[in-house]
């Protein structure tokens, strides 16, 4: 039995893995970034791409080597070597992936906590969704109401309180990298600190009916002053019906919890409707 | 004629279906009249006078068809008709259209039927790709489009991938473990016949007022509870498909546990058997949850209950918990049997024992256990309890470990082997390793919450699921069909056409599904009939490759049909494999074995001179040389 050319295999994996990661790191996969969460998430993507490239390269190198080295010559009817396994090797290829995924898990956890940390000066914006339109309420500015267009100040955290009037919708601004479902009956939240001014699109990403693919809204990130001016200029208030529905839902939740004693451990009972805390 | 009507069969089945439908219909309108309600309730979520017959007519058909005759006689204490085995085995093509209890006939029925559904599901996919080839509205309206992807996914999952594996295992597994048949042959036949029923119900939904079900294969409430009538067809159809899976899984479990040939202890079971054992453990535990979820939706719709009606105290998110408690295990239900197939093929064609056989088996069990603990990774952005996310992320990432073990062990099997690549089966198995690795990697990325938050519900998900389901499951299905085709038909398929199919499929799969990662990450959501024009070029590219992928499947169908009829005789063991199914004739005799084989060694003893897996009836032990134990450790 010939010894494996370990060094060559490792070098080939290293070389092709490096080449692959370099190629895969060139494009800006997630697109433009416009929130404080985005660079962290994009970095995480890059780290994952590099690790994945080496793993994928390792699999391909091993497969290619085996196919070149041990492909039978025509007419050879004999069998391969009766190797049943190798405990040491099996332990290695259980432990290494284990360490990698645990590392990625802890890394993800840290980043998650970071991007969801709430700032003290955060403002709240209500996001109402219904088939197939978005509307926005500004509770801290006299419950002003905007249809189809969302403005937020730059460099200040906004906590979006997400509501749904009929079916599930999902709130996503790709440049912010943040997404959360609007769920009828409860209030969910999405936390974003936009850090670039500009125009973006709010995209519904949860199937909500025939108009799903057209359920968009314009998002404008602007300076604090421009934002204040824009909100002031809004001449509508959030209609009773929207608030009523949200309140009704809240009332129902409260009643249900009074009846059942809340959902243990879910963190739901303290806040009534807020599943996120 | 009168005799034909009394006999179980198609006539009696048709009459049964009509009587069943009439019973359901009059039951509903009778009860409604008694209660003083409008006789017909035709709100879109209503139509009880059609929903109930949708359930009773199939039962009527099955009674008429003879599925329950034996059991009813037994239950009623009547003398059962002595089984003359006329319902066993097939001598002419008509026998495949009967309530046949031979596992080999049932296996063939399954594979052929599910391939038909693969064709239908594929056509629906191509209609979608035609619509998506450029931005704007091409050939279908938006709500029709939603119906297309919903029915496409449901047909592919419930009527192709899950049951085709059940079909292949049905054929091969009893032979592999040296059993004359499955443990419960009548239940086995019933399981099969539930499938076309489910298929007809799903497809019939296109005829429903308001069109077919269109809330996605996930059928999230409350979109599904308020959806047009077609949704009820999904709710009911899933019950039949689910019952079919559960019954088959029970059958496999009992067969594997109690009917192994003497000498086949757990560590001598081929990995395909291990894989189906694991899959069955997932099916019996998880499938009742999807059945329950769909009943709850149906009850909300038709009976006005409020499991998920948020304005009446229903809880919307609980639907997703119940659904995914099935549907995550389901993704492994769709993958583990393929793992088994690949292990058999790679070992046989590399002429080497499976590397790390025991760890391979344990990895399967590990996946089963972990599978029950990760469902909520589909709900990271759903607004569920936020504390649940991190624990679920950890278990999700851990699943990559046993999955990795499998990939590395297949590679290890190839090392120091004698690799034959003349068989299309082996080509698909090798390509599977590469493609599935990509799907596994994107799975790990999705398991990492911060990345998932961005790409959840985008085309990245579509890319991931197709890499694991097309590049994973479907590749193994093709591998399995090519591998056992000579056993099932006694004839050999055409390797040249096999190669065309193989390369076309590999190129088509990568060309179609790789760019979906990119447009998804860049911002294109999934389940949309239209998209921002910046994604137009890639979508056209994807559609072109999708059509190549679709077209090349015709080569497969042609090869299968023509080779089945005219292919050269294959011989009993064309791949020189060790497992028991290859030691009998091709196709195998009606009762599989004259004498039950005795298992004397592991299933993959390639390279050990004189080592045997099984001693077939007719041979005496004296003729069998004692194997020389050889131990070679890898360098
Ligand atoms: C390393 C193993 C895997 C991991 C870690 C993994 C992880 C995930 C995650 C986290 C999601 C949810 C993404 C989202 O919706 O935001 C997902 C979706 C999905 N996965 Fe996997 N996956 C793995 C392997 C598989 C396999 C083997 C299959 C099937 C053969 C599969 C089929 C699916 C399907 C069908 C979906 C989408 C369901 C839907 O929303 O319609 N995955 N996967
Ligand atoms: Cu939507
Ligand atoms: Cu999953």
Short mmCIF file of C-alpha atoms and ligand atoms in Angstrom, two decimals, chain B residues 157 217-218 220 324 327-328 330-332 334-335 339 377-381 396-397 399-400 403 436 439-448 452 455-457 461 464-465 468-469 472-473 526-527, ligand 1:
data_model
loop_
_atom_site.label_atom_id
_atom_site.label_comp_id
_atom_site.label_asym_id
_atom_site.label_seq_id
_atom_site.Cartn_x
_atom_site.Cartn_y
_atom_site.Cartn_z
CA UNK B 157 -42.18 16.69 -2.24
CA UNK B 217 -46.16 24.28 0.04
CA UNK B 218 -45.79 25.65 3.56
CA UNK B 220 -48.85 29.38 6.32
CA UNK B 324 -41.90 22.71 10.75
CA UNK B 327 -41.17 19.66 7.71
CA UNK B 328 -37.66 19.91 8.98
CA UNK B 330 -39.13 15.89 6.23
CA UNK B 331 -36.06 17.33 4.56
CA UNK B 332 -34.11 14.44 6.02
CA UNK B 334 -36.04 13.26 1.60
CA UNK B 335 -32.30 12.80 2.04
CA UNK B 339 -27.51 8.54 1.62
CA UNK B 377 -34.45 27.39 12.14
CA UNK B 378 -37.10 28.01 9.51
CA UNK B 379 -38.54 30.66 11.80
CA UNK B 380 -35.59 32.84 12.71
CA UNK B 381 -37.32 35.89 11.27
CA UNK B 396 -28.84 23.19 13.43
CA UNK B 397 -25.14 23.73 13.03
CA UNK B 399 -26.35 18.56 12.12
CA UNK B 400 -23.55 19.48 9.76
CA UNK B 403 -23.60 15.09 7.50
CA UNK B 436 -24.61 18.05 -1.91
CA UNK B 439 -26.10 22.46 -0.34
CA UNK B 440 -24.70 21.51 3.05
CA UNK B 441 -22.52 24.58 3.11
CA UNK B 442 -25.37 26.91 2.21
CA UNK B 443 -27.36 25.11 4.93
CA UNK B 444 -24.76 26.02 7.52
CA UNK B 445 -24.88 29.62 6.33
CA UNK B 446 -28.64 29.61 6.76
CA UNK B 447 -28.23 28.16 10.21
CA UNK B 448 -26.20 31.21 11.25
CA UNK B 452 -30.26 33.96 7.68
CA UNK B 455 -31.28 35.79 3.02
CA UNK B 456 -34.36 34.15 4.54
CA UNK B 457 -37.25 34.09 2.07
CA UNK B 461 -33.38 29.71 -0.05
CA UNK B 464 -30.29 25.96 -1.11
CA UNK B 465 -33.35 23.76 -1.32
CA UNK B 468 -30.06 19.68 -1.53
CA UNK B 469 -33.20 18.40 -3.18
CA UNK B 472 -28.99 15.87 -3.39
CA UNK B 473 -32.14 13.81 -3.39
CA UNK B 526 -38.68 34.23 -3.34
CA UNK B 527 -42.22 33.35 -4.43
C1 LIG C 1 -26.06 20.72 6.66
C2 LIG C 1 -27.33 20.48 6.59
C3 LIG C 1 -28.41 21.54 6.48
C4 LIG C 1 -28.58 22.69 7.19
C5 LIG C 1 -27.69 23.23 8.30
C6 LIG C 1 -29.79 23.33 6.68
C7 LIG C 1 -30.31 24.53 7.14
C8 LIG C 1 -31.44 25.14 6.65
C9 LIG C 1 -32.02 26.33 7.17
C10 LIG C 1 -31.49 27.12 8.36
C11 LIG C 1 -33.12 26.64 6.42
C12 LIG C 1 -34.09 27.79 6.62
C13 LIG C 1 -33.74 28.96 5.84
C14 LIG C 1 -34.82 29.99 5.84
O1 LIG C 1 -35.97 29.69 5.45
O2 LIG C 1 -34.53 31.14 6.20
C15 LIG C 1 -33.24 25.63 5.43
C16 LIG C 1 -34.23 25.59 4.47
C17 LIG C 1 -34.52 24.46 3.74
N1 LIG C 1 -33.78 23.32 3.69
FE1 LIG C 1 -31.98 23.00 4.62
N2 LIG C 1 -30.31 22.57 5.69
C18 LIG C 1 -29.52 21.47 5.56
C19 LIG C 1 -29.72 20.43 4.69
C20 LIG C 1 -30.90 20.23 3.99
C21 LIG C 1 -31.26 19.02 3.33
C22 LIG C 1 -30.45 17.74 3.32
C23 LIG C 1 -32.46 19.24 2.75
C24 LIG C 1 -33.33 18.31 1.90
C25 LIG C 1 -32.95 17.28 1.25
C26 LIG C 1 -32.85 20.59 3.03
C27 LIG C 1 -34.02 21.17 2.57
C28 LIG C 1 -34.43 22.43 2.89
C29 LIG C 1 -35.65 23.01 2.40
C30 LIG C 1 -36.68 22.32 1.50
C31 LIG C 1 -35.70 24.30 2.92
C32 LIG C 1 -36.72 25.39 2.61
C33 LIG C 1 -38.03 25.22 3.19
C34 LIG C 1 -38.97 26.31 2.74
O3 LIG C 1 -38.91 27.40 3.31
O4 LIG C 1 -39.77 26.07 1.83
N3 LIG C 1 -31.88 21.17 3.78
N4 LIG C 1 -32.20 24.72 5.58
#
